[in-house]
Tab-separated table of C-alpha atoms and ligand atoms in Angstrom:
chain	number	residue	atom	x	y	z
A	168	MET	CA	0.000	0.000	0.000
A	169	GLU	CA	1.018	3.561	-0.577
A	170	PRO	CA	3.067	5.066	2.250
A	171	ALA	CA	0.797	8.146	2.125
A	172	LEU	CA	-1.920	6.098	3.803
A	173	ALA	CA	0.227	5.591	6.886
A	174	SER	CA	0.103	9.256	7.823
A	175	GLN	CA	-3.596	9.746	7.131
A	176	ALA	CA	-5.372	11.326	10.100
A	177	ILE	CA	-9.062	12.166	10.329
A	178	GLU	CA	-10.408	14.333	13.135
A	179	LEU	CA	-13.630	13.293	14.826
A	180	PRO	CA	-16.306	15.744	16.008
A	181	SER	CA	-17.227	15.350	19.687
A	182	TRP	CA	-20.864	16.067	18.796
A	183	ALA	CA	-21.087	12.945	16.612
A	184	PHE	CA	-21.148	10.893	19.827
A	185	GLY	CA	-24.039	12.789	21.404
A	186	ASN	CA	-27.702	12.370	20.564
A	187	SER	CA	-28.870	14.291	17.535
A	188	GLY	CA	-31.868	14.408	15.285
A	189	THR	CA	-34.021	16.620	13.161
A	190	ARG	CA	-36.427	19.371	14.146
A	191	PHE	CA	-39.006	16.587	14.414
A	192	LYS	CA	-37.350	14.290	16.938
A	193	VAL	CA	-34.110	13.509	18.715
A	194	PHE	CA	-33.918	9.818	19.630
A	195	GLY	CA	-31.897	8.878	22.674
A	196	THR	CA	-29.735	5.776	22.506
A	197	PRO	CA	-28.348	3.607	25.325
A	198	GLY	CA	-24.688	4.243	26.023
A	199	THR	CA	-24.697	7.831	24.763
A	200	PRO	CA	-22.030	9.920	26.574
A	201	ARG	CA	-23.176	12.171	29.412
A	202	THR	CA	-19.978	14.194	29.502
A	203	VAL	CA	-17.286	15.438	27.171
A	204	GLN	CA	-14.926	12.973	28.871
A	205	GLU	CA	-17.172	10.113	27.733
A	206	LYS	CA	-17.344	11.558	24.205
A	207	ILE	CA	-13.543	11.589	24.122
A	208	ALA	CA	-13.416	7.986	25.349
A	209	ASP	CA	-15.689	6.980	22.452
A	210	ALA	CA	-13.622	8.912	19.940
A	211	ALA	CA	-10.502	7.178	21.274
A	212	THR	CA	-12.268	3.864	20.706
A	213	VAL	CA	-12.733	4.737	17.032
A	214	HIS	CA	-9.008	5.451	16.853
A	215	ARG	CA	-8.110	2.194	18.612
A	216	PHE	CA	-10.001	0.140	16.035
A	217	THR	CA	-8.922	2.058	12.941
A	218	GLY	CA	-5.645	3.860	13.648
A	219	LEU	CA	-7.137	6.719	11.661
A	220	ALA	CA	-8.560	9.181	14.151
A	221	PRO	CA	-5.933	10.576	16.524
A	222	THR	CA	-7.723	13.873	17.322
A	223	VAL	CA	-11.121	15.077	18.527
A	224	ALA	CA	-12.702	18.443	17.738
A	225	LEU	CA	-14.585	20.263	20.480
A	226	HIS	CA	-17.605	22.583	20.234
A	227	ILE	CA	-17.789	25.434	22.752
A	228	PRO	CA	-19.923	25.794	24.865
A	229	TRP	CA	-21.318	22.289	24.248
A	230	ASP	CA	-18.069	20.787	25.539
A	231	HIS	CA	-17.331	23.434	28.129
A	232	VAL	CA	-15.346	22.321	31.191
A	233	ASP	CA	-13.704	24.306	33.954
A	234	ASP	CA	-10.280	22.774	33.469
A	235	TYR	CA	-9.169	22.361	29.848
A	236	THR	CA	-5.672	21.315	30.834
A	237	ALA	CA	-7.195	18.363	32.672
A	238	LEU	CA	-9.337	17.607	29.633
A	239	ARG	CA	-6.235	17.617	27.469
A	240	ARG	CA	-4.623	15.095	29.847
A	241	HIS	CA	-7.794	12.979	29.806
A	242	ALA	CA	-7.580	12.819	26.006
A	243	GLU	CA	-3.885	11.963	26.101
A	244	ASP	CA	-4.535	9.211	28.657
A	245	HIS	CA	-6.947	7.735	26.109
A	246	GLY	CA	-4.388	7.938	23.306
A	247	VAL	CA	-5.835	10.910	21.417
A	248	ALA	CA	-5.319	14.673	21.311
A	249	LEU	CA	-7.752	17.582	21.270
A	250	GLY	CA	-8.075	19.240	17.886
A	251	THR	CA	-10.050	22.068	16.346
A	252	ILE	CA	-12.085	24.329	18.599
A	253	ASN	CA	-15.479	25.194	17.087
A	254	SER	CA	-17.131	28.394	18.259
A	255	ASN	CA	-20.874	28.648	18.631
A	256	THR	CA	-22.801	31.892	18.201
A	257	PHE	CA	-25.981	30.336	16.918
A	258	GLN	CA	-27.929	29.319	19.988
A	259	ASP	CA	-28.229	32.378	22.185
A	260	ASP	CA	-31.279	34.645	21.979
A	261	VAL	CA	-29.054	37.662	21.581
A	262	TYR	CA	-27.874	36.348	18.185
A	263	LYS	CA	-31.342	36.276	16.612
A	264	PHE	CA	-30.308	38.903	14.037
A	265	GLY	CA	-26.652	37.934	13.741
A	266	SER	CA	-23.461	37.649	15.750
A	267	LEU	CA	-20.194	38.902	14.224
A	268	THR	CA	-22.264	40.867	11.685
A	269	HIS	CA	-24.863	42.221	14.110
A	270	VAL	CA	-25.829	45.845	13.724
A	271	ASP	CA	-25.520	46.420	17.512
A	272	PRO	CA	-21.885	46.844	18.617
A	273	ALA	CA	-22.676	45.307	22.027
A	274	VAL	CA	-23.855	42.057	20.427
A	275	ARG	CA	-20.875	42.016	18.090
A	276	GLN	CA	-18.596	42.482	21.081
A	277	GLN	CA	-20.274	39.568	22.873
A	278	ALA	CA	-19.692	37.361	19.816
A	279	VAL	CA	-16.076	38.518	19.489
A	280	ASP	CA	-15.518	37.865	23.214
A	281	HIS	CA	-16.834	34.322	22.797
A	282	HIS	CA	-14.203	33.739	20.111
A	283	LEU	CA	-11.470	35.196	22.312
A	284	ALA	CA	-12.580	32.785	25.046
A	285	CYS	CA	-12.319	29.972	22.476
A	286	ILE	CA	-8.715	31.013	21.817
A	287	ASP	CA	-8.047	30.788	25.570
A	288	VAL	CA	-9.389	27.235	25.360
A	289	MET	CA	-7.046	26.535	22.431
A	290	ASP	CA	-4.096	27.781	24.479
A	291	ALA	CA	-4.936	25.203	27.166
A	292	THR	CA	-5.814	22.306	24.863
A	293	GLY	CA	-2.903	22.862	22.477
A	294	SER	CA	-5.320	23.206	19.541
A	295	ARG	CA	-4.108	24.768	16.326
A	296	ASP	CA	-7.378	25.787	14.672
A	297	LEU	CA	-10.306	27.994	15.594
A	298	LYS	CA	-13.182	27.102	13.308
A	299	ILE	CA	-15.901	29.656	12.757
A	300	TRP	CA	-19.252	28.816	11.273
A	301	LEU	CA	-21.849	31.555	11.444
A	302	ALA	CA	-25.606	31.248	11.313
A	303	ASP	CA	-25.715	34.953	10.405
A	304	GLY	CA	-28.007	35.950	7.577
A	305	THR	CA	-31.475	37.282	6.799
A	306	ASN	CA	-34.788	35.770	5.743
A	307	TYR	CA	-36.263	38.554	3.612
A	308	PRO	CA	-34.955	40.955	0.998
A	309	GLY	CA	-34.456	44.335	2.584
A	310	GLN	CA	-34.197	42.901	6.110
A	311	GLY	CA	-30.513	43.727	6.400
A	312	ASP	CA	-27.868	45.801	4.684
A	313	LEU	CA	-25.845	43.150	2.880
A	314	ARG	CA	-22.819	45.397	2.447
A	315	GLY	CA	-22.845	46.721	6.004
A	316	ARG	CA	-23.008	43.207	7.408
A	317	GLN	CA	-20.008	42.156	5.315
A	318	ASP	CA	-18.017	45.167	6.527
A	319	ARG	CA	-18.857	44.411	10.162
A	320	LEU	CA	-17.897	40.772	9.640
A	321	ALA	CA	-14.479	41.846	8.352
A	322	GLU	CA	-13.951	44.050	11.381
A	323	SER	CA	-15.027	41.389	13.896
A	324	LEU	CA	-12.868	38.735	12.252
A	325	ALA	CA	-9.845	41.034	12.307
A	326	THR	CA	-10.211	41.519	16.070
A	327	ILE	CA	-10.373	37.755	16.595
A	328	TYR	CA	-7.483	37.059	14.227
A	329	ASP	CA	-5.272	39.545	16.079
A	330	ARG	CA	-5.551	37.533	19.264
A	331	LEU	CA	-4.299	34.258	17.680
A	332	GLY	CA	-0.923	32.908	18.724
A	333	PRO	CA	1.820	32.440	16.098
A	334	GLU	CA	1.041	28.733	15.679
A	335	GLN	CA	-2.719	29.144	15.641
A	336	ARG	CA	-5.031	29.526	12.658
A	337	LEU	CA	-8.539	30.747	11.951
A	338	VAL	CA	-10.673	28.729	9.534
A	339	LEU	CA	-13.870	30.264	8.190
A	340	GLU	CA	-16.584	27.877	7.083
A	341	TYR	CA	-19.201	28.755	4.486
A	342	LYS	CA	-22.725	27.498	3.920
A	343	PHE	CA	-25.221	28.720	1.379
A	344	PHE	CA	-28.405	28.587	3.456
A	345	GLU	CA	-29.916	27.616	6.807
A	346	PRO	CA	-30.859	28.784	9.338
A	347	ALA	CA	-31.229	31.963	7.288
A	348	PHE	CA	-32.996	31.430	3.991
A	349	TYR	CA	-32.733	34.618	1.952
A	350	HIS	CA	-29.079	35.361	2.421
A	351	THR	CA	-26.214	34.012	4.501
A	352	ASP	CA	-23.253	36.229	5.398
A	353	VAL	CA	-20.648	33.595	4.470
A	354	PRO	CA	-22.508	31.656	1.790
A	355	ASP	CA	-19.703	30.385	-0.419
A	356	TRP	CA	-15.989	29.745	-0.764
A	357	GLY	CA	-15.475	33.020	-2.616
A	358	THR	CA	-16.779	35.055	0.319
A	359	SER	CA	-14.808	33.013	2.802
A	360	LEU	CA	-11.669	33.422	0.690
A	361	VAL	CA	-12.141	37.190	0.375
A	362	GLN	CA	-12.613	37.529	4.136
A	363	VAL	CA	-9.687	35.300	5.165
A	364	THR	CA	-7.305	36.766	2.606
A	365	ALA	CA	-7.868	40.191	4.153
A	366	LEU	CA	-6.894	38.786	7.572
A	367	GLY	CA	-3.506	37.279	6.843
A	368	GLU	CA	-1.523	34.122	6.190
A	369	ARG	CA	-2.979	32.078	9.032
A	370	ALA	CA	-6.593	32.502	8.010
A	371	MET	CA	-8.005	29.748	5.834
A	372	VAL	CA	-11.212	28.399	4.340
A	373	CYS	CA	-13.102	25.405	5.742
A	374	LEU	CA	-14.950	23.346	3.152
A	375	ASP	CA	-17.912	21.379	4.511
A	376	THR	CA	-18.928	18.953	1.779
A	377	GLY	CA	-22.625	19.309	2.713
A	378	HIS	CA	-22.688	23.077	2.301
A	379	HIS	CA	-23.150	23.439	-1.443
A	380	ALA	CA	-26.067	23.579	-3.823
A	381	PRO	CA	-26.868	20.203	-5.428
A	382	GLY	CA	-24.702	19.528	-8.451
A	383	THR	CA	-21.842	21.796	-7.339
A	384	ASN	CA	-18.439	20.566	-8.522
A	385	ILE	CA	-16.808	20.399	-5.089
A	386	GLU	CA	-13.518	18.961	-6.329
A	387	PHE	CA	-13.041	22.096	-8.415
A	388	ILE	CA	-13.292	24.212	-5.266
A	389	VAL	CA	-10.814	21.896	-3.534
A	390	MET	CA	-8.395	22.325	-6.429
A	391	GLN	CA	-8.718	26.119	-6.433
A	392	LEU	CA	-8.308	26.564	-2.668
A	393	LEU	CA	-5.262	24.293	-2.639
A	394	ARG	CA	-3.863	26.144	-5.608
A	395	VAL	CA	-3.939	29.428	-3.705
A	396	GLY	CA	-2.861	27.819	-0.422
A	397	ARG	CA	-6.042	28.625	1.494
A	398	LEU	CA	-7.688	25.279	2.119
A	399	GLY	CA	-7.520	25.011	5.896
A	400	SER	CA	-9.837	22.131	6.571
A	401	PHE	CA	-12.552	19.801	5.429
A	402	ASP	CA	-15.758	19.016	7.237
A	403	PHE	CA	-16.608	15.680	5.634
A	404	ASN	CA	-20.134	14.309	5.537
A	405	SER	CA	-22.620	13.387	2.865
A	406	ARG	CA	-25.963	14.602	1.752
A	407	PHE	CA	-28.867	13.527	-0.386
A	408	TYR	CA	-30.825	16.767	-0.142
A	409	ALA	CA	-29.472	19.620	1.972
A	410	ASP	CA	-27.036	19.715	4.884
A	411	ASP	CA	-27.878	16.140	5.843
A	412	ASP	CA	-24.690	15.444	7.883
A	413	LEU	CA	-24.798	11.754	6.957
A	414	ILE	CA	-21.851	9.369	6.840
A	415	VAL	CA	-19.175	10.587	4.413
A	416	GLY	CA	-19.079	8.510	1.256
A	417	ALA	CA	-22.541	7.069	1.930
A	418	ALA	CA	-24.479	9.141	-0.567
A	419	ASP	CA	-21.895	9.541	-3.322
A	420	PRO	CA	-18.649	7.586	-2.945
A	421	PHE	CA	-17.580	8.684	-6.419
A	422	GLN	CA	-17.730	12.340	-5.376
A	423	LEU	CA	-15.570	11.566	-2.349
A	424	PHE	CA	-13.106	9.802	-4.662
A	425	ARG	CA	-12.980	12.820	-6.991
A	426	ILE	CA	-12.377	15.153	-4.059
A	427	LEU	CA	-9.520	12.960	-2.842
A	428	VAL	CA	-7.986	12.869	-6.311
A	429	GLU	CA	-7.713	16.670	-6.110
A	430	VAL	CA	-6.431	16.461	-2.531
A	431	ILE	CA	-3.574	14.254	-3.742
A	432	ARG	CA	-3.009	16.328	-6.885
A	433	GLY	CA	-2.798	19.467	-4.712
A	434	GLY	CA	-0.288	17.947	-2.268
A	435	ALA	CA	-2.686	17.972	0.686
A	436	MET	CA	-1.999	14.356	1.697
A	437	ASP	CA	1.318	15.602	3.009
A	438	PRO	CA	0.750	16.446	6.698
A	439	ALA	CA	3.023	19.473	6.163
A	440	SER	CA	0.291	20.978	3.954
A	441	GLY	CA	-1.616	21.726	7.156
A	442	VAL	CA	-4.983	20.678	5.734
A	443	ALA	CA	-7.173	19.235	8.495
A	444	PHE	CA	-9.469	16.391	7.509
A	445	MET	CA	-12.420	16.424	9.857
A	446	LEU	CA	-15.794	14.810	9.996
A	447	ASP	CA	-18.845	16.943	10.724
A	448	GLN	CA	-21.610	14.410	11.089
A	449	CYS	CA	-24.537	13.317	13.214
A	450	HIS	CA	-25.800	9.791	13.746
A	451	ASN	CA	-29.521	10.113	14.294
A	452	VAL	CA	-30.682	6.521	13.872
A	453	GLU	CA	-27.520	4.394	13.685
A	454	LEU	CA	-25.057	3.562	16.448
A	455	LYS	CA	-22.619	6.424	16.801
A	456	ILE	CA	-19.268	4.694	17.304
A	457	PRO	CA	-19.663	2.288	14.361
A	458	GLY	CA	-21.036	5.256	12.392
A	459	GLN	CA	-17.748	7.050	12.957
A	460	ILE	CA	-15.695	3.910	12.260
A	461	ARG	CA	-17.521	3.450	8.935
A	462	SER	CA	-16.903	7.118	8.103
A	463	VAL	CA	-13.138	7.081	8.586
A	464	LEU	CA	-12.904	3.782	6.709
A	465	ASN	CA	-14.825	5.303	3.795
A	466	VAL	CA	-12.331	8.163	3.625
A	467	GLN	CA	-9.430	5.710	3.800
A	468	GLU	CA	-10.900	3.481	1.099
A	469	MET	CA	-11.526	6.335	-1.334
A	470	THR	CA	-8.035	7.686	-0.602
A	471	ALA	CA	-6.512	4.300	-1.436
A	472	LYS	CA	-8.424	4.281	-4.728
A	473	ALA	CA	-7.416	7.861	-5.534
A	474	LEU	CA	-3.777	6.926	-4.917
A	475	LEU	CA	-4.114	4.248	-7.607
A	476	VAL	CA	-4.677	6.765	-10.387
A	477	ASP	CA	-1.873	6.323	-12.929
A	478	THR	CA	-0.974	10.010	-13.031
A	479	ASP	CA	1.681	9.678	-15.761
A	480	ALA	CA	-0.693	7.866	-18.084
A	481	LEU	CA	-3.410	10.377	-17.210
A	482	ALA	CA	-1.207	13.358	-18.050
A	483	GLU	CA	-0.288	11.722	-21.352
A	484	ALA	CA	-3.897	11.033	-22.260
A	485	GLN	CA	-4.882	14.582	-21.309
A	486	ALA	CA	-2.084	16.091	-23.400
A	487	ALA	CA	-3.022	13.905	-26.344
A	488	GLY	CA	-6.649	14.968	-26.183
A	489	ASP	CA	-7.642	11.386	-25.483
A	490	VAL	CA	-10.935	12.150	-23.780
A	491	LEU	CA	-12.151	8.635	-23.161
A	492	GLY	CA	-8.690	7.294	-22.428
A	493	ALA	CA	-8.199	9.889	-19.686
A	494	ASN	CA	-11.617	9.248	-18.234
A	495	GLY	CA	-10.946	5.495	-18.373
A	496	ILE	CA	-7.742	5.876	-16.339
A	497	LEU	CA	-9.629	7.663	-13.565
A	498	MET	CA	-12.463	5.143	-13.617
A	499	ASP	CA	-10.062	2.169	-13.495
A	500	ALA	CA	-8.775	3.460	-10.179
A	501	PHE	CA	-12.263	4.111	-8.855
A	502	TRP	CA	-13.528	0.640	-9.719
A	503	THR	CA	-10.549	-1.203	-8.220
A	504	ASP	CA	-11.594	-3.032	-5.056
A	505	VAL	CA	-8.978	-2.005	-2.504
A	506	ARG	CA	-10.721	-3.568	0.488
A	507	PRO	CA	-8.828	-6.883	0.678
A	508	GLU	CA	-5.477	-5.142	0.404
A	509	LEU	CA	-6.453	-2.539	3.002
A	510	ALA	CA	-7.507	-5.344	5.364
A	511	ARG	CA	-4.109	-7.027	4.998
A	512	TRP	CA	-2.324	-3.704	5.419
A	513	ARG	CA	-4.246	-2.964	8.629
A	514	GLU	CA	-3.314	-6.348	10.038
A	515	SER	CA	0.325	-5.782	9.205
A	516	ARG	CA	0.106	-2.648	11.377
A	517	GLY	CA	-1.456	-4.443	14.329
A	518	LEU	CA	-4.983	-3.211	13.606
A	519	PRO	CA	-8.073	-5.358	13.059
A	520	ALA	CA	-8.561	-6.343	9.409
A	521	ASP	CA	-12.242	-5.529	9.753
A	522	PRO	CA	-12.679	-2.705	12.295
A	523	MET	CA	-16.494	-2.736	12.074
A	524	ARG	CA	-16.621	-6.390	13.021
A	525	ALA	CA	-13.898	-6.095	15.630
A	526	TYR	CA	-15.832	-3.289	17.323
A	527	ALA	CA	-19.075	-5.270	17.249
A	528	GLU	CA	-17.309	-8.234	18.864
A	529	SER	CA	-15.334	-6.173	21.375
A	530	GLY	CA	-18.088	-5.751	23.971
A	531	TYR	CA	-17.443	-1.971	24.210
A	532	GLN	CA	-20.982	-1.122	23.119
A	533	GLN	CA	-22.514	-3.442	25.735
A	534	GLN	CA	-20.171	-2.037	28.351
A	535	ILE	CA	-21.106	1.611	27.778
A	536	GLU	CA	-24.805	0.718	27.602
A	537	ALA	CA	-24.538	-0.982	30.991
A	538	GLU	CA	-22.330	1.653	32.616
A	539	ARG	CA	-23.789	4.907	31.368
A	540	VAL	CA	-27.001	4.898	33.304
A	541	GLY	CA	-28.427	8.037	34.867
A	542	GLY	CA	-27.266	11.554	34.217
A	543	GLN	CA	-28.098	13.682	31.253
A	544	GLN	CA	-27.113	12.320	27.844
A	545	ALA	CA	-25.142	14.704	25.671
A	546	GLY	CA	-26.989	15.966	22.667
A	547	TRP	CA	-27.430	18.777	20.222
A	548	GLY	CA	-26.817	21.902	22.233
A	549	ALA	CA	-25.050	20.193	25.135
B	5	RM4	C1	-22.994	23.772	11.058
B	5	RM4	C2	-21.566	23.707	10.551
B	5	RM4	C3	-20.543	23.593	11.612
B	5	RM4	C4	-20.948	22.705	12.739
B	5	RM4	C5	-22.356	22.959	13.173
B	5	RM4	C6	-22.769	21.986	14.250
B	5	RM4	O1	-23.898	23.520	10.045
B	5	RM4	O2	-21.454	22.639	9.632
B	5	RM4	O3	-19.348	23.100	11.093
B	5	RM4	O4	-20.129	23.017	13.811
B	5	RM4	O5	-23.221	22.856	12.091
B	6	MN	MN1	-19.422	21.924	9.222
């Protein structure tokens, strides 16, 4: 197997282990973590069975604790590290009409202060990235001054960026709709790129695969952001309709393959590129730990296929104008079944050949279901 696979690392979202659902219903499941410490233990379990997930992203205040240094040690004791810190300015009443873009300076200051507090958390956890996703936007034409909001966003972001340490980065995520439906203040990669470029070298774009209109050529965006050195991170998930947050590679494995082809082409498999590969998913009806195991395996499998592309032959076919030949070279890689070889490779590295099965047979699920009784299960918003 390609040596590039050995250094592959996928960051897990703490919130994937809590209960989640739709606006219709959130189903509770036995064994769901009650604390961030239990979420981290579950994330570490995914890493133990796959070797692919050495870090966990936190969401503040959902994962708020009094002692982040102790939380960092807790993670290390479980064999993982704390990763990206996600801010949250979308659940407080005060943010009804926006946060970093709000027309009222006092509300903007509150939102900025929350981000500065997130940077304090990063200092304690050793996290590199502050990830900002904003729910800011409007529902009706005329409701807000589009230009004014963009100017205020730039100013708020600059204040936050100034507080970052020399090793820390800001990543700005975009999303084209929801919860606002007429306009969103960071709707697309162009807006995110314009805003982060104005900040400085350590400000980057976060690409969530679920945050595009249907039919968008996401691999093109990946190529362009890598080309200009501004792809900070991925939030991987998959979607059938909108921002479904389903298991990455479940809806369209071929799209995931095409994205990873551009990742490799753009040099982002090299850990030195600094691109963070994260999941941003929820498991509403399936078990959460196997849901995360399946997700990281899907990314690994599509990466292994993308690494099979015969790039010399492809370049030749492209230069020769051999349309179908070039397409055939890409498709040959996609259709190659890499699963048996990946299973052997895992075993050679002391990992289970079949992590899904190994987890099911491990007894961990039964153990957490028996032990985690009482208390308040973690969920959306906690
Ligand atoms: C948003 C966005 C963010 C995530 C929240 C929970 O839609 O994707 O990345 O932190 O959801
Ligand atoms: Mn996201």
